[in-house]
mmCIF file of C-alpha atoms and ligand atoms in Angstrom:
data_model
loop_
_atom_site.group_PDB
_atom_site.id
_atom_site.type_symbol
_atom_site.label_atom_id
_atom_site.label_comp_id
_atom_site.label_asym_id
_atom_site.label_seq_id
_atom_site.Cartn_x
_atom_site.Cartn_y
_atom_site.Cartn_z
ATOM 1 C CA MET Z 1343 4.383 7.041 21.726
ATOM 2 C CA GLN Z 1344 3.881 9.040 18.585
ATOM 3 C CA SER Z 1345 0.749 10.967 18.541
ATOM 4 C CA PHE Z 1346 -1.026 10.921 15.298
ATOM 5 C CA THR Z 1347 -3.770 13.839 15.787
ATOM 6 C CA GLY Z 1348 -3.356 16.527 13.194
ATOM 7 C CA GLU Z 1349 -0.396 15.133 11.663
ATOM 8 C CA HIS Z 1350 0.430 14.392 7.903
ATOM 9 C CA ILE Z 1351 1.220 10.926 6.519
ATOM 10 C CA LEU Z 1352 3.890 11.570 4.033
ATOM 11 C CA SER Z 1353 6.392 8.932 4.382
ATOM 12 C CA VAL Z 1354 7.097 5.649 6.251
ATOM 13 C CA ASN Z 1355 10.338 7.574 7.503
ATOM 14 C CA GLN Z 1356 8.090 9.121 10.255
ATOM 15 C CA PHE Z 1357 7.028 5.698 11.891
ATOM 16 C CA ASN Z 1358 8.730 3.644 14.466
ATOM 17 C CA HIS Z 1359 8.063 0.207 15.955
ATOM 18 C CA ASP Z 1360 5.550 1.316 18.376
ATOM 19 C CA SER Z 1361 3.655 3.870 16.240
ATOM 20 C CA ILE Z 1362 3.164 0.778 13.572
ATOM 21 C CA GLN Z 1363 1.848 -1.556 16.111
ATOM 22 C CA LYS Z 1364 -0.463 1.359 17.398
ATOM 23 C CA ILE Z 1365 -1.974 1.579 13.900
ATOM 24 C CA PHE Z 1366 -2.191 -2.141 13.723
ATOM 25 C CA SER Z 1367 -4.110 -2.262 16.783
ATOM 26 C CA VAL Z 1368 -6.659 0.395 15.799
ATOM 27 C CA ALA Z 1369 -7.071 -1.445 12.414
ATOM 28 C CA ASN Z 1370 -7.851 -4.363 14.038
ATOM 29 C CA GLN Z 1371 -10.842 -2.678 15.988
ATOM 30 C CA MET Z 1372 -12.033 -1.711 12.506
ATOM 31 C CA GLN Z 1373 -12.681 -5.101 11.361
ATOM 32 C CA PRO Z 1374 -16.434 -5.242 12.531
ATOM 33 C CA TYR Z 1375 -17.546 -2.179 10.241
ATOM 34 C CA ALA Z 1376 -15.832 -3.104 7.211
ATOM 35 C CA LEU Z 1377 -17.423 -6.521 7.722
ATOM 36 C CA ARG Z 1378 -20.587 -4.623 8.063
ATOM 37 C CA GLN Z 1379 -21.426 -6.583 11.306
ATOM 38 C CA LYS Z 1380 -22.074 -2.741 13.049
ATOM 39 C CA ARG Z 1381 -21.727 0.845 11.850
ATOM 40 C CA THR Z 1382 -20.275 3.759 13.208
ATOM 41 C CA LYS Z 1383 -21.244 7.727 12.869
ATOM 42 C CA VAL Z 1384 -17.571 8.662 14.596
ATOM 43 C CA LEU Z 1385 -16.998 10.867 11.673
ATOM 44 C CA ASP Z 1386 -20.565 12.328 11.131
ATOM 45 C CA GLY Z 1387 -19.990 15.703 9.349
ATOM 46 C CA ALA Z 1388 -16.431 15.299 8.244
ATOM 47 C CA ILE Z 1389 -15.116 15.636 4.847
ATOM 48 C CA LEU Z 1390 -12.533 13.836 3.151
ATOM 49 C CA GLY Z 1391 -10.806 15.611 -0.049
ATOM 50 C CA ASN Z 1392 -9.770 12.527 -2.002
ATOM 51 C CA LEU Z 1393 -7.247 14.278 -4.423
ATOM 52 C CA PHE Z 1394 -6.046 11.594 -6.988
ATOM 53 C CA PHE Z 1395 -3.959 13.420 -9.927
ATOM 54 C CA GLU Z 1396 -2.905 10.140 -11.058
ATOM 55 C CA ALA Z 1397 -4.714 6.698 -11.952
ATOM 56 C CA SER Z 1398 -5.888 4.579 -9.024
ATOM 57 C CA THR Z 1399 -8.651 1.976 -8.380
ATOM 58 C CA ARG Z 1400 -8.165 0.568 -5.098
ATOM 59 C CA THR Z 1401 -6.262 3.478 -3.086
ATOM 60 C CA ARG Z 1402 -8.480 6.088 -4.273
ATOM 61 C CA VAL Z 1403 -11.862 3.802 -3.613
ATOM 62 C CA SER Z 1404 -10.505 2.420 -0.375
ATOM 63 C CA PHE Z 1405 -9.780 5.902 1.116
ATOM 64 C CA GLY Z 1406 -13.298 6.865 0.258
ATOM 65 C CA THR Z 1407 -14.974 3.669 1.401
ATOM 66 C CA ALA Z 1408 -12.729 3.770 4.785
ATOM 67 C CA PHE Z 1409 -13.732 7.464 5.411
ATOM 68 C CA ASN Z 1410 -17.583 6.459 4.628
ATOM 69 C CA LEU Z 1411 -17.329 3.333 6.819
ATOM 70 C CA LEU Z 1412 -16.288 6.124 9.652
ATOM 71 C CA GLY Z 1413 -19.556 7.968 9.104
ATOM 72 C CA GLY Z 1414 -17.722 10.925 7.068
ATOM 73 C CA GLU Z 1415 -18.258 12.343 3.394
ATOM 74 C CA VAL Z 1416 -15.924 12.280 0.459
ATOM 75 C CA ARG Z 1417 -15.325 14.838 -2.013
ATOM 76 C CA GLU Z 1418 -13.425 13.502 -5.091
ATOM 77 C CA THR Z 1419 -10.998 15.214 -7.864
ATOM 78 C CA THR Z 1420 -9.663 13.291 -10.147
ATOM 79 C CA GLY Z 1421 -7.174 13.761 -12.665
ATOM 80 C CA MET Z 1422 -4.959 16.721 -13.286
ATOM 81 C CA GLU Z 1423 -6.641 17.983 -16.485
ATOM 82 C CA SER Z 1424 -10.106 18.310 -14.094
ATOM 83 C CA SER Z 1425 -8.362 20.571 -11.698
ATOM 84 C CA ALA Z 1426 -6.802 24.134 -11.515
ATOM 85 C CA LEU Z 1427 -3.302 22.549 -11.719
ATOM 86 C CA ALA Z 1428 -3.828 22.368 -15.538
ATOM 87 C CA LYS Z 1429 -4.022 26.135 -15.660
ATOM 88 C CA GLY Z 1430 -0.916 26.705 -13.691
ATOM 89 C CA GLU Z 1431 -2.272 26.743 -10.182
ATOM 90 C CA SER Z 1432 0.586 26.080 -7.424
ATOM 91 C CA LEU Z 1433 0.265 22.890 -5.106
ATOM 92 C CA PHE Z 1434 0.524 25.281 -2.121
ATOM 93 C CA ASP Z 1435 -2.544 27.667 -3.456
ATOM 94 C CA THR Z 1436 -4.267 24.270 -4.255
ATOM 95 C CA ALA Z 1437 -3.593 22.907 -0.782
ATOM 96 C CA ARG Z 1438 -4.737 26.449 1.026
ATOM 97 C CA VAL Z 1439 -8.142 26.201 -1.142
ATOM 98 C CA LEU Z 1440 -8.973 22.303 -0.765
ATOM 99 C CA SER Z 1441 -7.970 22.216 2.761
ATOM 100 C CA GLY Z 1442 -10.611 24.727 3.664
ATOM 101 C CA TYR Z 1443 -13.144 22.694 2.285
ATOM 102 C CA SER Z 1444 -12.080 19.294 3.858
ATOM 103 C CA ASP Z 1445 -11.147 18.091 7.319
ATOM 104 C CA VAL Z 1446 -8.412 15.736 5.823
ATOM 105 C CA VAL Z 1447 -6.909 14.979 2.590
ATOM 106 C CA ALA Z 1448 -5.558 12.093 0.766
ATOM 107 C CA MET Z 1449 -3.682 12.730 -2.409
ATOM 108 C CA ARG Z 1450 -1.721 11.126 -5.322
ATOM 109 C CA HIS Z 1451 0.103 12.903 -7.559
ATOM 110 C CA PRO Z 1452 2.781 11.769 -10.353
ATOM 111 C CA ASP Z 1453 5.752 13.997 -9.190
ATOM 112 C CA ASN Z 1454 8.185 12.833 -6.304
ATOM 113 C CA GLY Z 1455 7.626 14.860 -3.252
ATOM 114 C CA SER Z 1456 4.706 16.562 -4.480
ATOM 115 C CA VAL Z 1457 2.387 15.470 -1.723
ATOM 116 C CA ALA Z 1458 4.886 16.819 0.946
ATOM 117 C CA GLU Z 1459 4.981 20.295 -1.110
ATOM 118 C CA PHE Z 1460 1.061 20.178 -0.942
ATOM 119 C CA ALA Z 1461 1.087 19.385 2.807
ATOM 120 C CA VAL Z 1462 3.184 22.702 3.414
ATOM 121 C CA GLY Z 1463 0.223 24.592 2.184
ATOM 122 C CA SER Z 1464 -2.602 22.530 3.616
ATOM 123 C CA ARG Z 1465 -4.273 23.593 6.841
ATOM 124 C CA VAL Z 1466 -5.804 19.900 7.438
ATOM 125 C CA PRO Z 1467 -3.772 16.366 7.670
ATOM 126 C CA VAL Z 1468 -2.598 15.033 4.519
ATOM 127 C CA ILE Z 1469 -2.011 11.540 3.767
ATOM 128 C CA ASN Z 1470 0.175 10.499 0.571
ATOM 129 C CA GLY Z 1471 -1.517 7.764 -1.498
ATOM 130 C CA GLY Z 1472 1.552 7.750 -3.844
ATOM 131 C CA ASP Z 1473 3.938 10.480 -5.067
ATOM 132 C CA GLY Z 1474 5.585 9.300 -8.302
ATOM 133 C CA SER Z 1475 8.093 6.540 -7.645
ATOM 134 C CA ASN Z 1476 9.214 7.811 -4.367
ATOM 135 C CA GLU Z 1477 6.785 6.462 -1.549
ATOM 136 C CA HIS Z 1478 3.267 5.064 -1.031
ATOM 137 C CA PRO Z 1479 3.174 4.859 2.604
ATOM 138 C CA THR Z 1480 -0.109 3.644 3.144
ATOM 139 C CA GLN Z 1481 0.120 0.458 0.709
ATOM 140 C CA ALA Z 1482 3.466 -0.079 2.704
ATOM 141 C CA LEU Z 1483 1.387 -0.172 6.120
ATOM 142 C CA LEU Z 1484 -1.519 -2.469 4.556
ATOM 143 C CA ASP Z 1485 1.239 -4.447 2.891
ATOM 144 C CA LEU Z 1486 3.260 -5.032 6.422
ATOM 145 C CA TYR Z 1487 -0.240 -5.402 8.080
ATOM 146 C CA THR Z 1488 -1.103 -8.335 5.684
ATOM 147 C CA ILE Z 1489 2.636 -9.776 6.406
ATOM 148 C CA GLU Z 1490 2.152 -9.574 10.134
ATOM 149 C CA LYS Z 1491 -1.528 -11.407 9.836
ATOM 150 C CA GLU Z 1492 0.074 -14.414 7.408
ATOM 151 C CA ARG Z 1493 2.809 -15.091 9.839
ATOM 152 C CA ASN Z 1494 0.704 -14.777 12.843
ATOM 153 C CA TYR Z 1495 -1.724 -17.322 10.997
ATOM 154 C CA HIS Z 1496 1.574 -19.513 11.056
ATOM 155 C CA GLY Z 1497 2.528 -18.491 14.582
ATOM 156 C CA GLU Z 1498 5.442 -16.777 13.601
ATOM 157 C CA SER Z 1499 6.176 -12.720 13.718
ATOM 158 C CA ILE Z 1500 7.647 -10.572 11.219
ATOM 159 C CA ASP Z 1501 11.149 -10.858 12.766
ATOM 160 C CA GLY Z 1502 13.245 -13.355 10.756
ATOM 161 C CA LEU Z 1503 11.162 -12.970 7.593
ATOM 162 C CA HIS Z 1504 12.626 -13.742 4.332
ATOM 163 C CA ILE Z 1505 11.118 -11.548 1.510
ATOM 164 C CA ALA Z 1506 11.704 -11.920 -2.306
ATOM 165 C CA MET Z 1507 10.836 -8.919 -4.387
ATOM 166 C CA ILE Z 1508 10.435 -9.405 -8.078
ATOM 167 C CA GLY Z 1509 10.211 -7.091 -11.160
ATOM 168 C CA ASP Z 1510 10.376 -3.311 -11.203
ATOM 169 C CA LEU Z 1511 12.311 -2.483 -8.068
ATOM 170 C CA LYS Z 1512 13.621 0.904 -9.493
ATOM 171 C CA HIS Z 1513 10.137 2.606 -10.186
ATOM 172 C CA GLY Z 1514 7.914 0.595 -7.808
ATOM 173 C CA ARG Z 1515 7.198 3.080 -4.680
ATOM 174 C CA THR Z 1516 5.255 0.259 -3.024
ATOM 175 C CA VAL Z 1517 8.468 -1.661 -2.717
ATOM 176 C CA HIS Z 1518 10.714 0.998 -1.570
ATOM 177 C CA SER Z 1519 8.353 1.978 1.224
ATOM 178 C CA LEU Z 1520 7.779 -1.640 2.510
ATOM 179 C CA SER Z 1521 11.441 -1.916 2.522
ATOM 180 C CA LYS Z 1522 12.059 0.916 4.819
ATOM 181 C CA LEU Z 1523 9.332 -0.201 7.279
ATOM 182 C CA LEU Z 1524 10.660 -3.801 7.216
ATOM 183 C CA CYS Z 1525 14.010 -2.190 8.131
ATOM 184 C CA LEU Z 1526 12.090 -1.523 11.756
ATOM 185 C CA PHE Z 1527 11.907 -5.471 12.466
ATOM 186 C CA LYS Z 1528 14.985 -7.919 13.406
ATOM 187 C CA ASN Z 1529 16.769 -10.238 10.950
ATOM 188 C CA ILE Z 1530 15.223 -9.801 7.418
ATOM 189 C CA ARG Z 1531 16.162 -11.119 4.433
ATOM 190 C CA PHE Z 1532 15.715 -9.438 1.100
ATOM 191 C CA THR Z 1533 16.123 -11.474 -2.277
ATOM 192 C CA LEU Z 1534 15.592 -8.609 -4.831
ATOM 193 C CA ILE Z 1535 15.094 -10.000 -8.467
ATOM 194 C CA SER Z 1536 14.667 -7.512 -11.208
ATOM 195 C CA PRO Z 1537 16.529 -6.676 -14.474
ATOM 196 C CA LYS Z 1538 19.755 -4.862 -13.723
ATOM 197 C CA GLU Z 1539 18.256 -1.714 -15.137
ATOM 198 C CA LEU Z 1540 15.257 -1.652 -12.949
ATOM 199 C CA ALA Z 1541 17.447 -2.399 -9.441
ATOM 200 C CA MET Z 1542 16.169 -1.323 -6.467
ATOM 201 C CA PRO Z 1543 17.923 2.191 -5.952
ATOM 202 C CA ASP Z 1544 21.173 2.138 -4.035
ATOM 203 C CA SER Z 1545 19.548 4.315 -1.463
ATOM 204 C CA ILE Z 1546 17.234 1.776 -0.506
ATOM 205 C CA ILE Z 1547 19.842 -1.117 -0.310
ATOM 206 C CA ASP Z 1548 22.184 1.140 1.841
ATOM 207 C CA THR Z 1549 19.041 1.672 4.145
ATOM 208 C CA ILE Z 1550 18.413 -2.169 4.616
ATOM 209 C CA GLU Z 1551 22.463 -2.891 5.013
ATOM 210 C CA ASN Z 1552 22.869 -0.209 7.576
ATOM 211 C CA ALA Z 1553 19.939 -1.496 9.606
ATOM 212 C CA GLY Z 1554 22.030 -4.838 9.764
ATOM 213 C CA HIS Z 1555 19.740 -6.848 7.145
ATOM 214 C CA GLN Z 1556 20.736 -9.145 4.457
ATOM 215 C CA VAL Z 1557 20.196 -8.519 0.860
ATOM 216 C CA VAL Z 1558 20.973 -10.617 -2.004
ATOM 217 C CA ILE Z 1559 20.418 -9.122 -5.677
ATOM 218 C CA SER Z 1560 19.943 -11.168 -8.829
ATOM 219 C CA ASP Z 1561 18.641 -10.404 -12.244
ATOM 220 C CA THR Z 1562 17.226 -14.207 -12.453
ATOM 221 C CA LEU Z 1563 14.641 -16.347 -10.831
ATOM 222 C CA GLU Z 1564 16.701 -19.311 -10.227
ATOM 223 C CA GLY Z 1565 16.962 -22.476 -7.891
ATOM 224 C CA SER Z 1566 14.718 -22.833 -4.769
ATOM 225 C CA LEU Z 1567 14.145 -19.861 -2.645
ATOM 226 C CA ASP Z 1568 13.435 -20.557 1.107
ATOM 227 C CA ALA Z 1569 11.280 -17.095 1.065
ATOM 228 C CA ASP Z 1570 8.276 -16.567 3.357
ATOM 229 C CA ILE Z 1571 6.549 -13.871 0.927
ATOM 230 C CA CYS Z 1572 7.203 -13.387 -2.703
ATOM 231 C CA TYR Z 1573 6.235 -9.859 -3.679
ATOM 232 C CA GLN Z 1574 5.470 -9.720 -7.395
ATOM 233 C CA THR Z 1575 5.513 -6.223 -8.519
ATOM 234 C CA ARG Z 1576 4.286 -4.637 -12.026
ATOM 235 C CA ILE Z 1577 6.563 -2.838 -14.780
ATOM 236 C CA GLN Z 1578 5.383 0.516 -14.046
ATOM 237 C CA GLU Z 1579 5.236 1.799 -17.645
ATOM 238 C CA GLU Z 1580 4.143 5.074 -16.633
ATOM 239 C CA ARG Z 1581 7.273 5.947 -15.310
ATOM 240 C CA PHE Z 1582 9.636 5.075 -18.143
ATOM 241 C CA PRO Z 1583 10.520 7.536 -21.009
ATOM 242 C CA SER Z 1584 8.192 5.661 -23.474
ATOM 243 C CA LYS Z 1585 6.185 2.660 -23.754
ATOM 244 C CA ASP Z 1586 8.622 0.847 -26.195
ATOM 245 C CA GLU Z 1587 11.309 1.383 -23.490
ATOM 246 C CA ALA Z 1588 8.894 -0.383 -20.676
ATOM 247 C CA ASN Z 1589 7.896 -3.396 -23.447
ATOM 248 C CA LYS Z 1590 11.673 -4.251 -23.068
ATOM 249 C CA TYR Z 1591 10.876 -5.610 -19.564
ATOM 250 C CA ARG Z 1592 7.005 -6.681 -20.007
ATOM 251 C CA GLY Z 1593 6.751 -10.493 -19.247
ATOM 252 C CA LYS Z 1594 10.242 -10.727 -18.114
ATOM 253 C CA PHE Z 1595 9.013 -12.291 -14.721
ATOM 254 C CA ARG Z 1596 6.102 -14.091 -14.968
ATOM 255 C CA LEU Z 1597 4.641 -15.886 -12.129
ATOM 256 C CA ASN Z 1598 2.388 -18.970 -12.679
ATOM 257 C CA GLN Z 1599 1.656 -21.973 -10.704
ATOM 258 C CA GLN Z 1600 4.629 -23.696 -12.314
ATOM 259 C CA VAL Z 1601 7.110 -21.215 -11.715
ATOM 260 C CA TYR Z 1602 5.839 -21.033 -8.049
ATOM 261 C CA THR Z 1603 6.113 -24.718 -7.309
ATOM 262 C CA LYS Z 1604 9.422 -24.688 -8.912
ATOM 263 C CA HIS Z 1605 11.266 -21.796 -7.111
ATOM 264 C CA PHE Z 1606 9.095 -21.379 -3.706
ATOM 265 C CA GLN Z 1607 7.958 -23.186 -0.591
ATOM 266 C CA SER Z 1608 4.467 -24.713 -0.629
ATOM 267 C CA ASN Z 1609 3.402 -22.243 1.959
ATOM 268 C CA THR Z 1610 5.355 -19.005 0.369
ATOM 269 C CA VAL Z 1611 2.839 -16.334 0.296
ATOM 270 C CA ILE Z 1612 2.351 -14.538 -2.840
ATOM 271 C CA MET Z 1613 1.762 -10.827 -2.634
ATOM 272 C CA HIS Z 1614 1.371 -7.925 -5.108
ATOM 273 C CA PRO Z 1615 0.437 -4.421 -4.753
ATOM 274 C CA LEU Z 1616 -1.936 -4.575 -7.766
ATOM 275 C CA PRO Z 1617 -2.850 -3.845 -10.329
ATOM 276 C CA ARG Z 1618 -1.333 -7.026 -11.847
ATOM 277 C CA ASP Z 1619 -0.624 -6.779 -15.468
ATOM 278 C CA SER Z 1620 -2.759 -9.486 -16.938
ATOM 279 C CA ARG Z 1621 -2.387 -8.631 -20.617
ATOM 280 C CA ALA Z 1622 -1.313 -11.533 -22.499
ATOM 281 C CA ASP Z 1623 2.405 -10.083 -23.175
ATOM 282 C CA ALA Z 1624 2.959 -9.552 -19.527
ATOM 283 C CA ASN Z 1625 0.558 -11.828 -17.277
ATOM 284 C CA GLU Z 1626 2.964 -11.490 -14.393
ATOM 285 C CA LEU Z 1627 0.925 -13.150 -11.908
ATOM 286 C CA ASP Z 1628 -1.181 -15.870 -13.654
ATOM 287 C CA ASN Z 1629 -4.827 -16.429 -13.234
ATOM 288 C CA ASP Z 1630 -3.631 -20.147 -12.518
ATOM 289 C CA LEU Z 1631 -2.806 -18.824 -8.864
ATOM 290 C CA ASN Z 1632 -6.041 -17.550 -8.239
ATOM 291 C CA LEU Z 1633 -7.186 -20.213 -6.099
ATOM 292 C CA ASN Z 1634 -3.779 -20.866 -4.354
ATOM 293 C CA PRO Z 1635 -4.562 -20.315 -0.936
ATOM 294 C CA ASN Z 1636 -1.287 -18.595 -0.549
ATOM 295 C CA LEU Z 1637 -2.298 -15.964 -2.849
ATOM 296 C CA ALA Z 1638 -2.802 -12.855 -0.703
ATOM 297 C CA ILE Z 1639 -3.467 -10.203 -3.080
ATOM 298 C CA PHE Z 1640 -7.197 -9.519 -2.296
ATOM 299 C CA ARG Z 1641 -6.432 -10.093 1.846
ATOM 300 C CA GLN Z 1642 -4.184 -7.525 1.105
ATOM 301 C CA THR Z 1643 -6.817 -5.113 -0.689
ATOM 302 C CA ASP Z 1644 -9.661 -5.919 2.250
ATOM 303 C CA ASN Z 1645 -6.769 -4.982 4.699
ATOM 304 C CA GLY Z 1646 -6.390 -1.492 2.894
ATOM 305 C CA VAL Z 1647 -9.734 -0.753 4.161
ATOM 306 C CA LEU Z 1648 -8.833 -1.299 7.793
ATOM 307 C CA VAL Z 1649 -5.761 0.688 7.818
ATOM 308 C CA ARG Z 1650 -6.840 3.345 6.194
ATOM 309 C CA MET Z 1651 -9.618 3.675 8.528
ATOM 310 C CA ALA Z 1652 -7.008 3.294 11.439
ATOM 311 C CA LEU Z 1653 -5.218 6.219 9.710
ATOM 312 C CA PHE Z 1654 -8.292 8.352 9.523
ATOM 313 C CA ALA Z 1655 -9.243 7.814 13.174
ATOM 314 C CA LEU Z 1656 -5.954 8.508 14.151
ATOM 315 C CA THR Z 1657 -5.069 11.544 12.322
ATOM 316 C CA LEU Z 1658 -8.615 13.076 13.404
ATOM 317 C CA GLY Z 1659 -8.038 11.762 16.834
ATOM 318 C CA VAL Z 1660 -11.268 9.628 17.249
ATOM 319 C CA GLU Z 1661 -9.435 6.319 17.724
ATOM 320 C CA ASN Z 1662 -10.668 5.784 21.474
ATOM 321 C CA ILE Z 1663 -14.529 6.811 20.537
ATOM 322 C CA VAL Z 1664 -15.548 5.199 17.415
ATOM 323 C CA SER Z 1665 -17.610 2.561 19.249
ATOM 324 C CA LYS Z 1666 -19.363 5.352 21.119
ATOM 325 C CA TYR Z 1667 -20.936 6.216 17.702
ATOM 326 C CA ASP Z 1668 -22.147 2.746 16.834
ATOM 327 C CA THR Z 1669 -25.547 1.882 15.180
ATOM 328 C CA ASP Z 1670 -27.089 -1.359 13.863
ATOM 329 C CA VAL Z 1671 -26.546 -2.746 10.200
ATOM 330 C CA HIS Z 1672 -30.445 -2.972 8.908
ATOM 331 C CA TRP Z 1673 -29.530 -4.664 5.622
ATOM 332 C CA TYR Z 1674 -28.303 -8.117 4.459
ATOM 333 C CA SER Z 1675 -24.606 -8.680 4.509
ATOM 334 C CA ASN Z 1676 -22.581 -11.725 4.174
ATOM 335 C CA LYS Z 1677 -19.067 -10.268 4.258
ATOM 336 C CA LYS Z 1678 -16.131 -12.209 5.664
HETATM 337 N N1 CP B 725 -1.698 -0.510 -5.036
HETATM 338 C C1 CP B 725 -2.355 0.430 -5.668
HETATM 339 O O1 CP B 725 -2.032 1.676 -5.297
HETATM 340 O O2 CP B 725 -3.370 0.474 -6.728
HETATM 341 P P1 CP B 725 -3.869 1.642 -7.404
HETATM 342 O O3 CP B 725 -2.973 2.131 -8.374
HETATM 343 O O4 CP B 725 -5.012 0.961 -8.001
HETATM 344 O O5 CP B 725 -4.460 2.695 -6.236
#
């Protein structure tokens, strides 16, 4: 079994089937803390350096929340302009300095490979919160954890899954990382739907095919798909040379109840890494799906806290002693 203690989490390539099951098992144990049924102080005194050099809501806040739920404290750096990177400091120097102030670092940066470069200079474990269009390993883990839970609910496993990925598959780092993780399972069918210019990179398709899985590629959503999961993505306008360029694709693949009923099964699970672009000219995941029980987007965000708690517990080597530091919850809580 792979040991996580003291290790960086930079890419999904570092996981195997067993290590994923280990992360998911620890994540399951985190549920009572996330639901505020009990508290733990296992990371009392530990400090997370939460460095987000690119916009984020859920990854940044859920990393912080996960660390707080384990009893640790969080120091935030947000935005390139508010750090010395804007004065020309290297990622190596920044890492040497900030890792002296923290026990673990979570980091997002707009450049591919930047988090791995930072990790070279870090004296503490670094967790990749997204580097350019390259990878988003913790999102892929929480997506996979969600898929497993949704499948288990219907008495099925991840093996044999048919997933339709829709939208900007070129720049969407979440679909890159998730595709690679799914390759660790058996008989996965991928239906990849995107404008031709925003197709899944060949390197990812090669990885899928070399692992023996089936890939169908299309630039239109047509016919009836027997997909178990519809994984919708956002046009990643921040990765385009200009907003005008991104606008060419905005609103191209909209999912609403009518489109869902036409192309998917009545129990197809709808996922999206979020944020969904809800502006009128995009409306990529319509509000009319909000009450659809198959819409799993907020189950994904809740699961993100569990998975990130598990990664902190594992990288800091406390996964087996979390409950030893339990205390009671004294306030009203009605989380489900
Ligand atoms: N899914 C995701 O990475 O969301 P944020 O950009 O809000 O962190």
